[in-house]
Coordinates of C-alpha atoms in Angstrom, one line a residue:
Chain A
M20 CA 36.6 1.8 5.5
N21 CA 36.9 -1.8 5.4
R22 CA 37.2 -4.0 2.4
D23 CA 34.3 -6.0 3.4
T24 CA 32.0 -2.9 3.8
L25 CA 29.2 -2.9 1.3
V26 CA 27.3 0.1 2.4
S27 CA 28.3 2.9 4.9
F28 CA 26.1 5.4 6.6
E29 CA 28.2 8.5 7.5
G30 CA 26.5 11.1 9.7
V31 CA 23.2 10.5 8.0
V32 CA 20.3 12.6 9.2
K33 CA 16.7 12.6 7.9
R34 CA 14.2 15.3 8.8
F35 CA 10.6 15.6 7.7
G36 CA 9.9 19.2 8.3
S37 CA 10.5 19.7 12.0
F38 CA 10.3 16.0 12.6
V39 CA 13.7 14.1 13.0
A40 CA 13.2 10.6 11.6
V41 CA 16.8 9.7 11.7
Q42 CA 19.5 11.4 13.8
R43 CA 23.2 11.3 12.8
M44 CA 23.6 7.7 12.0
D45 CA 27.0 6.0 11.5
F46 CA 27.2 2.4 10.7
E47 CA 28.4 -0.1 8.1
I48 CA 26.8 -3.1 6.4
R49 CA 29.3 -5.8 5.5
K50 CA 29.3 -7.8 2.3
G51 CA 27.2 -11.0 2.4
E52 CA 25.9 -10.5 5.9
F53 CA 22.3 -10.8 7.1
L54 CA 21.6 -7.5 9.0
A55 CA 18.4 -7.0 10.9
I56 CA 17.3 -3.4 11.8
M57 CA 14.9 -3.7 14.7
G58 CA 12.8 -1.2 16.7
S59 CA 9.2 -0.2 17.5
S60 CA 7.2 1.7 15.0
G61 CA 8.3 5.1 14.3
C62 CA 12.0 4.4 15.5
G63 CA 13.3 5.3 12.0
K64 CA 14.1 1.8 10.7
T65 CA 12.0 1.9 7.6
T66 CA 13.3 5.5 6.7
T67 CA 16.8 4.1 7.0
L68 CA 15.8 1.3 4.5
R69 CA 14.1 3.8 2.1
M70 CA 17.1 6.1 2.2
L71 CA 19.3 3.0 1.2
A72 CA 16.8 2.2 -1.5
G73 CA 16.8 5.7 -2.8
L74 CA 13.2 6.4 -2.0
E75 CA 14.1 9.2 0.3
A76 CA 17.2 11.4 0.2
P77 CA 19.2 12.0 3.5
T78 CA 18.9 15.6 4.7
E79 CA 22.5 15.5 5.8
G80 CA 25.4 13.0 5.5
T81 CA 26.4 10.4 2.9
I82 CA 25.4 7.0 2.1
R83 CA 28.0 5.0 0.2
L84 CA 27.4 1.8 -1.7
S85 CA 30.7 -0.1 -2.6
G86 CA 32.4 3.2 -1.7
K87 CA 30.5 5.4 -3.9
P88 CA 28.3 8.2 -2.6
I89 CA 24.7 7.4 -3.7
N90 CA 22.8 10.1 -2.0
H91 CA 21.4 11.6 -5.2
L92 CA 21.1 8.6 -7.3
P93 CA 17.5 7.9 -8.2
T94 CA 16.1 4.5 -6.9
W95 CA 15.7 3.3 -10.6
E96 CA 19.4 3.7 -11.2
R97 CA 20.5 1.8 -8.2
D98 CA 20.5 -2.0 -7.8
T99 CA 18.9 -2.0 -4.4
P100 CA 15.5 -4.0 -4.9
M101 CA 13.2 -4.1 -2.0
V102 CA 10.6 -6.6 -0.8
W103 CA 7.7 -4.5 0.5
Q104 CA 5.6 -5.1 3.6
S105 CA 2.5 -5.1 1.2
L106 CA 4.7 -7.0 -1.3
A107 CA 3.4 -4.6 -4.0
L108 CA 3.1 -7.2 -6.7
F109 CA 1.6 -5.9 -9.9
P110 CA -2.0 -7.1 -10.0
F111 CA -2.5 -6.8 -13.7
L112 CA 0.5 -9.0 -14.5
N113 CA 0.9 -12.7 -13.9
V114 CA 3.4 -14.4 -11.9
R115 CA 6.1 -14.6 -14.8
E116 CA 5.4 -11.1 -15.8
N117 CA 6.0 -9.8 -12.4
V118 CA 9.3 -11.5 -12.2
E119 CA 10.4 -10.4 -15.5
F120 CA 9.5 -6.7 -14.8
A121 CA 12.9 -5.5 -13.6
L122 CA 14.6 -7.3 -16.5
K123 CA 12.3 -5.7 -18.9
M124 CA 13.1 -2.2 -17.5
R125 CA 16.7 -3.0 -17.9
G126 CA 16.1 -3.8 -21.6
V127 CA 17.0 -7.5 -21.3
G128 CA 15.8 -9.5 -24.4
K129 CA 12.6 -11.5 -24.3
A130 CA 14.2 -15.1 -24.4
E131 CA 16.7 -14.1 -21.7
R132 CA 14.1 -12.5 -19.6
R133 CA 12.0 -15.7 -19.7
R134 CA 15.0 -18.0 -19.0
R135 CA 16.1 -16.0 -16.0
A136 CA 12.6 -15.5 -14.6
E137 CA 11.9 -19.3 -14.9
Q138 CA 15.3 -19.9 -13.2
W139 CA 14.2 -17.9 -10.1
L140 CA 10.6 -19.2 -10.2
D141 CA 12.0 -22.7 -10.0
R142 CA 14.4 -21.9 -7.3
M143 CA 11.5 -20.4 -5.3
Q144 CA 9.5 -23.5 -6.0
I145 CA 6.7 -21.6 -7.8
L146 CA 7.4 -22.3 -11.4
E147 CA 4.2 -24.4 -11.8
F148 CA 2.3 -21.1 -11.1
A149 CA 4.0 -18.9 -13.6
E150 CA 1.0 -18.2 -15.7
R151 CA -1.3 -17.6 -12.7
N152 CA -2.7 -14.3 -11.6
I153 CA -1.5 -12.7 -8.4
A154 CA -4.9 -12.9 -7.0
Q155 CA -5.0 -16.8 -7.4
L156 CA -2.1 -17.3 -5.1
S157 CA -1.8 -17.9 -1.4
G158 CA 0.2 -15.7 1.1
G159 CA 3.2 -17.9 1.1
Q160 CA 3.2 -18.2 -2.7
R161 CA 3.0 -14.4 -3.2
Q162 CA 5.8 -13.9 -0.7
R163 CA 8.0 -16.2 -3.0
V164 CA 6.9 -14.2 -6.1
A165 CA 8.0 -11.0 -4.4
L166 CA 11.4 -12.5 -3.6
A167 CA 11.9 -13.8 -7.0
R168 CA 11.0 -10.5 -8.5
S169 CA 13.6 -8.7 -6.6
L170 CA 16.3 -11.3 -6.9
V171 CA 16.0 -11.9 -10.6
V172 CA 18.4 -9.0 -11.3
E173 CA 21.0 -10.7 -9.0
P174 CA 21.7 -7.6 -6.9
E175 CA 24.5 -7.3 -4.4
I176 CA 22.1 -6.2 -1.7
L177 CA 18.4 -7.0 -1.0
L178 CA 16.3 -4.8 1.3
L179 CA 13.2 -6.3 3.0
D180 CA 10.8 -4.3 5.0
E181 CA 8.8 -6.4 7.3
P182 CA 7.8 -8.9 4.5
L183 CA 6.6 -11.6 6.8
S184 CA 4.2 -9.4 9.0
A185 CA 1.0 -10.4 7.0
L186 CA 1.7 -14.2 7.4
D187 CA 0.3 -16.4 10.0
A188 CA 2.8 -18.0 12.7
A189 CA 3.5 -21.3 11.3
L190 CA 4.1 -19.9 7.7
K191 CA 6.3 -17.2 9.2
V192 CA 8.6 -19.6 10.7
R193 CA 8.7 -21.6 7.5
M194 CA 9.5 -18.4 5.4
Q195 CA 12.3 -17.5 7.9
S196 CA 14.2 -20.6 7.1
V197 CA 13.5 -20.1 3.4
L198 CA 15.0 -16.6 3.8
K199 CA 18.0 -17.6 5.9
N200 CA 18.9 -20.4 3.5
L201 CA 18.5 -18.2 0.5
Q202 CA 20.7 -15.6 1.9
R203 CA 23.3 -18.2 2.7
E204 CA 23.1 -19.8 -0.6
T205 CA 23.2 -16.6 -2.7
G206 CA 25.6 -14.7 -0.6
I207 CA 23.6 -11.7 -1.2
T208 CA 23.7 -9.1 1.6
F209 CA 20.1 -8.9 3.2
V210 CA 19.0 -5.9 5.2
Y211 CA 15.9 -6.9 7.0
V212 CA 13.7 -4.4 8.8
T213 CA 11.4 -5.7 11.5
H214 CA 9.8 -4.9 14.9
S215 CA 9.9 -8.7 15.7
Q216 CA 12.7 -9.8 18.0
S217 CA 12.1 -13.5 17.1
E218 CA 12.5 -12.7 13.3
A219 CA 15.5 -10.7 13.8
F220 CA 17.4 -12.9 16.2
S221 CA 16.5 -16.1 14.3
M222 CA 17.8 -14.9 11.0
A223 CA 20.3 -12.1 11.3
D224 CA 24.1 -12.4 11.7
R225 CA 24.0 -8.9 13.2
V226 CA 21.2 -6.8 14.6
V227 CA 20.8 -3.0 14.7
I228 CA 18.5 -1.8 17.5
M229 CA 17.1 1.6 16.8
S230 CA 15.0 4.0 19.1
R231 CA 13.7 7.4 18.2
G232 CA 15.9 7.8 15.1
R233 CA 19.1 6.7 17.0
I234 CA 21.1 3.4 17.0
E235 CA 21.1 1.9 20.5
Q236 CA 23.2 -1.1 19.8
I237 CA 24.8 -3.1 16.9
G238 CA 25.9 -6.6 17.5
T239 CA 25.3 -10.3 17.0
P240 CA 22.0 -11.6 18.5
Q241 CA 24.1 -13.3 21.2
E242 CA 25.9 -10.2 22.3
I243 CA 22.7 -8.1 22.3
Y244 CA 20.7 -10.7 24.3
G245 CA 23.5 -11.3 26.8
T246 CA 24.9 -7.9 27.2
P247 CA 22.5 -5.1 26.2
R248 CA 24.4 -1.9 26.0
T249 CA 21.8 0.5 27.2
R250 CA 18.9 0.3 29.5
F251 CA 16.6 0.9 26.5
V252 CA 17.8 -2.3 24.8
A253 CA 17.4 -4.4 28.0
D254 CA 13.9 -3.0 28.4
F255 CA 13.1 -3.6 24.7
L256 CA 14.2 -7.1 24.7
G257 CA 12.4 -7.8 28.1
S258 CA 14.4 -10.7 29.0
S259 CA 16.4 -9.0 31.8
N260 CA 15.8 -7.8 35.2
I261 CA 17.0 -4.2 35.6
F262 CA 18.2 -2.4 38.7
S263 CA 19.4 1.2 39.0
G264 CA 21.3 2.7 41.9
K265 CA 24.4 4.5 43.1
V266 CA 27.8 2.8 43.0
T267 CA 29.1 2.3 46.5
Q268 CA 32.3 0.3 45.9
S269 CA 34.2 0.0 42.8
G270 CA 37.3 -2.0 42.1
S271 CA 39.1 -4.1 39.7
T272 CA 37.2 -7.2 40.6
G273 CA 33.7 -5.7 40.5
L274 CA 31.5 -3.2 42.0
E275 CA 28.6 -2.8 44.4
V276 CA 25.4 -0.8 43.6
A277 CA 22.9 0.4 46.2
T278 CA 19.4 0.2 44.8
R279 CA 16.1 0.8 46.5
D280 CA 15.8 -3.1 46.8
G281 CA 19.3 -3.6 48.5
A282 CA 22.9 -3.5 47.6
F283 CA 23.8 -5.8 44.6
R284 CA 27.3 -6.9 43.6
L285 CA 28.6 -7.4 40.2
S286 CA 31.8 -9.2 39.4
G287 CA 34.0 -9.7 36.3
S288 CA 35.5 -7.1 34.0
V289 CA 33.7 -4.0 33.2
P290 CA 34.5 -2.0 30.2
H291 CA 34.2 1.6 31.9
L292 CA 34.5 1.2 35.6
P293 CA 32.1 3.8 37.2
Q294 CA 33.4 5.7 40.3
S295 CA 31.8 5.4 43.7
G296 CA 28.8 7.8 43.9
E297 CA 27.9 7.4 40.1
E298 CA 24.6 6.3 38.9
A299 CA 24.7 2.7 37.5
T300 CA 22.2 0.2 36.0
I301 CA 22.7 -3.5 36.2
T302 CA 20.9 -6.1 34.5
V303 CA 20.6 -9.9 34.8
L304 CA 18.9 -12.3 32.4
D305 CA 15.6 -13.9 33.7
T306 CA 17.1 -17.3 32.9
K307 CA 20.0 -16.6 35.2
T308 CA 17.8 -15.6 38.1
N309 CA 16.7 -18.3 40.6
L310 CA 13.8 -18.6 43.1
S311 CA 13.9 -20.4 46.3
V312 CA 11.8 -20.8 49.4
T313 CA 14.7 -20.2 51.9
P314 CA 17.6 -17.7 51.4
P315 CA 20.2 -19.5 49.3
E316 CA 23.6 -20.1 50.5
G317 CA 26.8 -18.8 48.9
N318 CA 28.1 -15.7 47.1
L319 CA 24.8 -14.5 45.8
N320 CA 22.6 -11.5 45.3
V321 CA 19.4 -12.0 47.2
V322 CA 16.1 -10.1 47.4
P323 CA 12.9 -11.1 49.0
V324 CA 10.0 -11.1 46.6
R325 CA 6.2 -11.9 46.3
V326 CA 4.8 -14.0 43.4
I327 CA 2.4 -12.0 41.1
G328 CA 1.7 -14.5 38.3
E329 CA 2.8 -17.1 36.1
E330 CA 3.0 -17.1 32.3
F331 CA 3.3 -20.4 30.3
V332 CA 5.8 -19.9 27.4
G333 CA 6.0 -23.3 25.8
A334 CA 8.9 -25.4 27.2
T335 CA 9.5 -22.8 29.9
A336 CA 7.3 -20.6 32.2
T337 CA 8.0 -17.1 33.5
I338 CA 7.2 -16.3 37.0
Y339 CA 6.6 -12.7 37.6
T340 CA 7.4 -11.5 41.1
E341 CA 7.9 -8.1 42.9
T342 CA 10.1 -6.8 45.6
D343 CA 8.7 -4.9 48.7
T344 CA 9.2 -1.7 46.7
G345 CA 7.1 -3.0 43.8
H346 CA 10.0 -3.5 41.5
E347 CA 9.3 -6.3 39.0
I348 CA 11.8 -9.3 38.9
K349 CA 10.9 -12.1 36.4
V350 CA 12.3 -15.6 36.4
Q351 CA 12.2 -18.0 33.5
K352 CA 12.6 -21.6 34.3
S353 CA 11.7 -25.1 32.7
H354 CA 8.6 -26.7 34.1
D355 CA 10.7 -29.4 35.8
E356 CA 12.7 -26.7 37.7
L357 CA 9.5 -25.2 38.9
A358 CA 7.8 -28.3 39.8
S359 CA 9.0 -28.3 43.4
L360 CA 8.5 -24.5 43.9
P361 CA 5.4 -23.1 45.4
V362 CA 4.4 -20.3 43.0
G363 CA 0.9 -19.5 43.8
A364 CA 0.2 -15.7 43.7
G365 CA 1.2 -14.0 46.9
Q366 CA 3.8 -16.6 47.8
R367 CA 6.8 -15.2 49.5
L368 CA 10.1 -16.4 47.9
Y369 CA 13.7 -15.3 47.5
A370 CA 15.1 -14.2 44.2
S371 CA 18.9 -14.6 43.6
W372 CA 21.6 -14.5 41.1
S373 CA 25.2 -14.7 40.9
P374 CA 27.3 -11.4 40.8
A375 CA 29.1 -12.9 37.7
D376 CA 25.8 -13.1 35.8
S377 CA 25.1 -9.4 36.6
H378 CA 26.0 -6.9 33.8
L379 CA 26.5 -3.2 33.7
V380 CA 24.7 -1.1 31.1
G381 CA 25.3 2.6 30.1
A382 CA 23.6 5.1 32.2
A383 CA 21.3 6.2 29.5
Chain B
M10 CA -15.1 -15.0 4.6
T11 CA -18.8 -15.9 4.6
Q12 CA -21.3 -13.6 3.0
I13 CA -24.7 -13.0 4.9
S14 CA -27.4 -13.1 2.5
G15 CA -30.9 -11.9 2.9
E16 CA -32.4 -15.2 3.7
E17 CA -29.9 -16.0 6.6
L18 CA -30.9 -12.7 8.3
N19 CA -34.5 -14.2 8.9
R20 CA -36.3 -11.1 7.8
N21 CA -39.9 -10.7 7.7
R22 CA -41.2 -12.1 4.3
A23 CA -43.9 -9.5 3.8
V24 CA -41.4 -6.7 4.4
D25 CA -39.0 -8.3 1.9
L26 CA -41.7 -8.6 -0.8
A27 CA -42.8 -5.1 -0.2
L28 CA -39.3 -3.8 -0.7
K29 CA -38.9 -5.7 -4.0
V30 CA -42.3 -4.3 -5.2
Y31 CA -41.0 -0.8 -4.3
V32 CA -37.9 -1.1 -6.4
V33 CA -39.9 -2.5 -9.3
L34 CA -42.3 0.6 -9.0
A35 CA -39.5 3.0 -8.7
Y36 CA -37.9 1.8 -11.9
A37 CA -41.2 1.7 -13.6
F38 CA -41.7 5.4 -12.8
V39 CA -38.2 6.4 -14.0
F40 CA -38.3 4.4 -17.2
A41 CA -42.0 4.7 -18.2
P42 CA -41.6 7.8 -20.3
I43 CA -38.6 6.5 -22.1
A44 CA -40.5 3.1 -22.7
A45 CA -43.4 5.1 -24.0
S46 CA -41.3 7.0 -26.4
F47 CA -39.8 3.6 -27.5
V48 CA -43.2 2.2 -28.1
F49 CA -44.6 5.1 -29.9
S50 CA -41.6 5.4 -32.2
F51 CA -42.8 2.1 -33.7
N52 CA -46.5 3.2 -33.9
S53 CA -48.0 4.2 -37.2
D54 CA -50.4 6.9 -35.5
R55 CA -49.5 10.5 -35.9
F56 CA -50.3 11.4 -32.3
P57 CA -49.4 9.2 -29.3
S58 CA -52.6 7.6 -28.2
I59 CA -54.0 4.2 -26.9
P60 CA -55.1 2.0 -28.6
L61 CA -52.0 1.7 -30.7
G62 CA -52.0 1.7 -34.4
E63 CA -50.0 -0.9 -36.3
F64 CA -46.2 -1.5 -36.2
S65 CA -44.3 0.8 -38.6
L66 CA -40.9 2.0 -39.2
E67 CA -42.1 5.0 -41.0
W68 CA -40.7 7.5 -38.4
Y69 CA -37.4 5.9 -38.6
Q70 CA -37.5 6.1 -42.4
A71 CA -38.4 9.8 -42.1
V72 CA -35.5 10.5 -39.8
A73 CA -33.2 8.6 -41.9
S74 CA -34.1 10.4 -45.0
D75 CA -33.8 13.8 -43.4
P76 CA -30.2 15.2 -44.2
L77 CA -30.5 17.7 -41.3
V78 CA -30.8 14.8 -38.8
W79 CA -27.7 13.1 -40.5
Q80 CA -25.9 16.4 -40.2
G81 CA -26.8 16.6 -36.5
L82 CA -25.8 12.9 -35.7
T83 CA -22.5 13.3 -37.5
N84 CA -21.9 16.4 -35.3
T85 CA -22.9 14.6 -32.2
L86 CA -20.8 11.5 -32.8
V87 CA -17.6 13.5 -33.9
I88 CA -17.8 15.8 -31.0
G89 CA -18.8 13.1 -28.6
V90 CA -15.6 11.1 -29.5
I91 CA -13.3 14.0 -29.5
V92 CA -14.7 15.3 -26.1
G93 CA -14.4 11.8 -24.7
V94 CA -10.7 11.4 -25.6
V95 CA -9.8 15.0 -24.5
S96 CA -11.8 14.8 -21.2
T97 CA -10.2 11.4 -20.4
V98 CA -6.7 12.7 -20.9
L99 CA -7.3 15.8 -18.9
G100 CA -9.2 13.9 -16.2
F101 CA -6.3 11.4 -16.0
G102 CA -3.8 14.2 -15.6
A103 CA -5.8 15.8 -12.9
A104 CA -6.5 12.7 -11.1
Y105 CA -2.8 11.6 -11.2
T106 CA -1.7 14.9 -9.9
D107 CA -4.0 14.7 -7.1
Y108 CA -2.8 11.1 -6.4
R109 CA 1.0 11.6 -6.6
Y110 CA 1.6 15.1 -5.2
H111 CA 1.1 17.2 -2.2
F112 CA 1.3 20.8 -2.6
M113 CA 0.0 24.2 -1.2
G114 CA -3.6 24.8 -2.1
K115 CA -4.3 21.2 -3.1
Q116 CA -7.9 21.5 -1.7
V117 CA -8.5 24.6 -3.9
Y118 CA -7.2 22.7 -6.8
L119 CA -9.4 19.7 -6.2
A120 CA -12.5 21.9 -5.7
L121 CA -11.9 23.9 -9.0
A122 CA -11.3 20.7 -10.9
L123 CA -14.6 19.1 -9.8
L124 CA -16.6 22.3 -9.8
P125 CA -18.0 22.6 -13.4
P126 CA -20.8 20.0 -13.3
T127 CA -22.3 21.8 -10.2
I128 CA -22.8 25.0 -12.2
P129 CA -26.3 25.3 -13.5
V130 CA -26.1 24.4 -17.3
I131 CA -28.0 27.6 -18.3
I132 CA -25.4 29.7 -16.6
L133 CA -22.5 27.6 -17.9
G134 CA -24.0 27.8 -21.4
L135 CA -24.4 31.6 -21.4
A136 CA -20.9 32.1 -19.8
M137 CA -19.5 29.8 -22.5
L138 CA -21.2 31.7 -25.3
A139 CA -20.2 35.0 -24.0
Y140 CA -16.6 33.8 -23.6
L141 CA -16.2 32.0 -26.7
S142 CA -17.7 34.8 -28.9
R143 CA -15.4 37.1 -27.2
I144 CA -12.3 35.2 -28.4
D145 CA -14.0 34.5 -31.7
L146 CA -14.7 30.7 -31.2
S147 CA -18.5 30.6 -31.1
G148 CA -20.9 28.9 -33.4
R149 CA -18.5 26.2 -34.4
A150 CA -18.1 22.6 -33.7
I151 CA -14.9 23.4 -31.6
S152 CA -17.1 25.6 -29.4
V153 CA -19.2 22.6 -28.5
I154 CA -16.1 20.5 -28.0
I155 CA -14.5 23.2 -25.6
S156 CA -17.8 23.5 -23.6
H157 CA -18.3 19.8 -23.3
V158 CA -14.8 19.1 -22.2
V159 CA -15.4 21.7 -19.4
V160 CA -18.5 19.7 -18.3
C161 CA -17.0 16.2 -18.9
A162 CA -13.4 16.3 -17.6
P163 CA -14.5 16.4 -14.0
F164 CA -16.5 13.2 -14.5
A165 CA -13.3 11.5 -16.0
M166 CA -11.2 12.8 -13.1
A167 CA -13.6 11.5 -10.5
I168 CA -13.7 8.0 -12.1
I169 CA -9.9 7.6 -12.5
R170 CA -9.3 9.1 -9.1
L171 CA -11.4 6.4 -7.5
R172 CA -9.4 3.8 -9.3
L173 CA -6.2 5.3 -8.2
S174 CA -7.3 5.4 -4.7
Q175 CA -7.7 1.7 -4.8
M176 CA -4.0 1.2 -5.8
D177 CA -1.5 0.0 -3.2
P178 CA 0.5 3.2 -2.5
S179 CA 3.8 1.0 -2.7
L180 CA 3.1 -0.1 -6.4
E181 CA 4.5 2.9 -7.9
P182 CA 7.7 3.2 -5.7
A183 CA 8.2 -0.6 -6.2
A184 CA 8.3 -0.1 -9.9
W185 CA 10.8 2.6 -9.6
N186 CA 12.8 0.5 -7.2
L187 CA 12.9 -2.3 -9.9
G188 CA 14.5 0.0 -12.3
A189 CA 11.6 1.7 -14.0
S190 CA 11.9 5.5 -14.6
E191 CA 9.0 7.6 -13.8
W192 CA 7.7 7.5 -17.4
A193 CA 8.3 3.8 -17.7
T194 CA 6.2 3.4 -14.5
M195 CA 3.5 5.6 -15.9
R196 CA 3.4 3.3 -19.0
H197 CA 3.9 0.0 -17.5
V198 CA 2.2 0.4 -14.0
I199 CA -0.1 3.3 -13.5
I200 CA -1.9 3.1 -17.0
P201 CA -2.3 -0.7 -17.0
F202 CA -3.7 -0.4 -13.4
T203 CA -6.2 2.3 -14.2
K204 CA -7.0 1.0 -17.6
P205 CA -10.6 -0.1 -16.7
A206 CA -11.2 3.3 -15.3
I207 CA -9.8 5.0 -18.3
F208 CA -12.1 3.2 -20.8
G209 CA -15.0 3.7 -18.3
A210 CA -14.3 7.5 -18.2
L211 CA -14.0 7.5 -22.1
F212 CA -17.5 5.9 -22.4
I213 CA -19.1 8.0 -19.6
T214 CA -17.8 11.2 -21.0
M215 CA -18.9 10.4 -24.5
A216 CA -22.3 9.5 -23.2
V217 CA -22.6 12.8 -21.4
S218 CA -21.5 14.8 -24.4
F219 CA -24.2 12.9 -26.6
D220 CA -27.0 13.8 -24.3
E221 CA -25.9 17.3 -23.4
F222 CA -28.3 19.8 -24.8
A223 CA -28.3 23.1 -22.9
V224 CA -24.7 24.2 -23.3
A225 CA -24.6 22.9 -26.9
W226 CA -27.7 24.9 -27.7
F227 CA -26.1 28.1 -26.5
V228 CA -22.7 27.6 -28.3
S229 CA -23.3 25.5 -31.4
G230 CA -24.7 28.0 -33.8
L231 CA -25.2 26.2 -37.1
N232 CA -23.3 23.0 -36.0
E233 CA -26.2 21.7 -34.0
T234 CA -25.9 18.5 -32.3
L235 CA -28.7 15.9 -32.3
P236 CA -30.3 17.0 -29.0
V237 CA -30.4 20.6 -30.3
K238 CA -31.9 19.4 -33.5
V239 CA -34.6 17.6 -31.5
L240 CA -35.5 20.8 -29.8
G241 CA -35.9 22.4 -33.2
F242 CA -38.3 19.7 -34.2
L243 CA -40.3 20.2 -31.1
Q244 CA -40.6 23.9 -31.7
G245 CA -41.9 23.5 -35.2
Q246 CA -44.2 20.5 -35.0
V247 CA -45.1 17.5 -32.8
S248 CA -43.8 14.6 -34.7
P249 CA -43.3 10.9 -33.8
R250 CA -39.9 11.4 -35.5
I251 CA -38.7 12.6 -32.1
N252 CA -39.6 9.3 -30.6
A253 CA -37.5 7.7 -33.2
I254 CA -34.5 9.9 -32.5
G255 CA -34.9 9.6 -28.7
T256 CA -34.9 5.9 -28.9
F257 CA -31.8 5.9 -31.0
V258 CA -29.9 8.3 -28.7
F259 CA -31.1 6.5 -25.6
V260 CA -29.8 3.2 -27.0
I261 CA -26.4 4.6 -27.8
S262 CA -26.1 6.3 -24.4
M263 CA -27.2 3.3 -22.4
T264 CA -24.7 1.1 -24.4
L265 CA -21.8 3.4 -23.4
V266 CA -23.0 3.7 -19.7
I267 CA -23.3 -0.1 -19.5
L268 CA -19.9 -0.7 -21.1
A269 CA -18.4 1.6 -18.6
Q270 CA -20.3 -0.1 -15.7
I271 CA -18.9 -3.3 -16.7
L272 CA -15.4 -2.1 -17.0
L273 CA -15.5 -0.3 -13.6
S274 CA -17.1 -3.0 -11.6
G275 CA -15.4 -6.0 -13.2
R276 CA -11.8 -5.7 -12.2
S277 CA -11.9 -3.2 -9.5
A278 CA -12.2 -5.7 -6.6
P279 CA -9.7 -8.5 -6.9
T280 CA -10.7 -11.8 -5.4
V281 CA -8.4 -13.1 -2.7
E282 CA -7.9 -16.8 -2.4
K283 CA -7.3 -18.2 1.1
E284 CA -4.7 -20.8 1.5

């Protein structure tokens, strides 16, 4: 165990009856990092967070906080405050009383309680609403009350369970920067559960991607985006074109994979070089894929495609095409780059990408 | 959110008016006997008849000077308050158990907890009498209390259960997570949240106990409550004193029910302000 490790999950399994919510999970949370746990609903991300908070006990394995096993420590004896998806503010208390709650439960004196609560209300820029009822606050203000209520005890770690899901898009973006700055300034470790890729990637230092109770990949947003480790991750992120096939050539400089849409080459170093004849899946980012009217020159992978449709994504557009076998290839380009390209539905074009931009993922 | 009012729906005016008249008539039908009792309690005539005699408080004086009535009233009030408190405590416990825990046979538990008011009162009264006399507890104030708690606790449970169902399921774990033990959470979160329902249940169960006659008649023995006393009067003679007592009991019960209504509707639906 590393000196920088704050939390470690060691072989943690959680079963509800016969349903396995989390299966044999091993990972570490570092001191002071912003970690996002991401996955679709039912992947076990919230269960993981609840085990860390002490609201569920692991069926097997050990969870350590600062080196001490905490499996059987009840949640009220841990300093692992959580910001809830519903926020769970106490409706019968005003803003100040909500923020003071955790201090009151810890037996902090009245004057001290008030001072510390006001300090956090001020920091969250909601001191003027201190005497208001929760029902009189807007969504963004409630969000800040919930954060102040959890942070007032100045914990080492803060757990957040999709706290922004109820906000509208503009407010969500604003709260993301509030959260990110807060985390940086306080140095408190944030563990943020979300199903939203944009939230996870914009705030987190590291992202854990989960699927069906298992960790698929842990890494920085750049690593996960650029080099998805499994086919699931590439699919889940939805920003890569994916091809599967059999390896026909394999060497130190790269390999060639025969797919139903043709043979594609991949160059550069590969961590585990597969042998000829093995199954392999390669991916290439949609931003690294090009379209042209005539077959492009040079050392490229090329495949003829037919345009299916176009999707406008702000500064860029995504062109959806398919190969003769019906395999989807998407290409993301700026509007300028697309201006000279005929992209009406049914248009025949050539998709191409460099072997150096191809990436090999695990067979799973 | 915009509320659609009746006018905006552009309904037929005649239908609208007819429905209003219907509501007034329905209420008139329900409240006419009570109103009549109320009016005749202030009437000087011995028998209820029209035209009325002159305004008089003689029946109230007669009632007030009857020590037996005072005895009955005291019994009713003491029993009502005790029944209200005990039923509310039991009802709260039952409702919280239902809210918090999942266990084998929970459906059976719920059905049994809510069953007593559905049993015909005559049968319940007889059963109570048979049971309480067997364990040597019949014919006393405590007999009425026990029997009324059996009838009232389910009402308290239903009222408090409804309130708990409106609670954000994350509220209790959020309190635990902020350092409150289970008992501290009960005291600082669950009880404050359910407070309107707890008082509502208290007033409703008191009102039910005040008015309850059949079971009390079976088990009260010499410790008659006021409704049982009224029956005694009726069997002996027809006296406008009954109107006076009836009016008095009605006013108390209605006050309790209205108080409960205000508590239960007032804070149960929090208003949400939009940004």
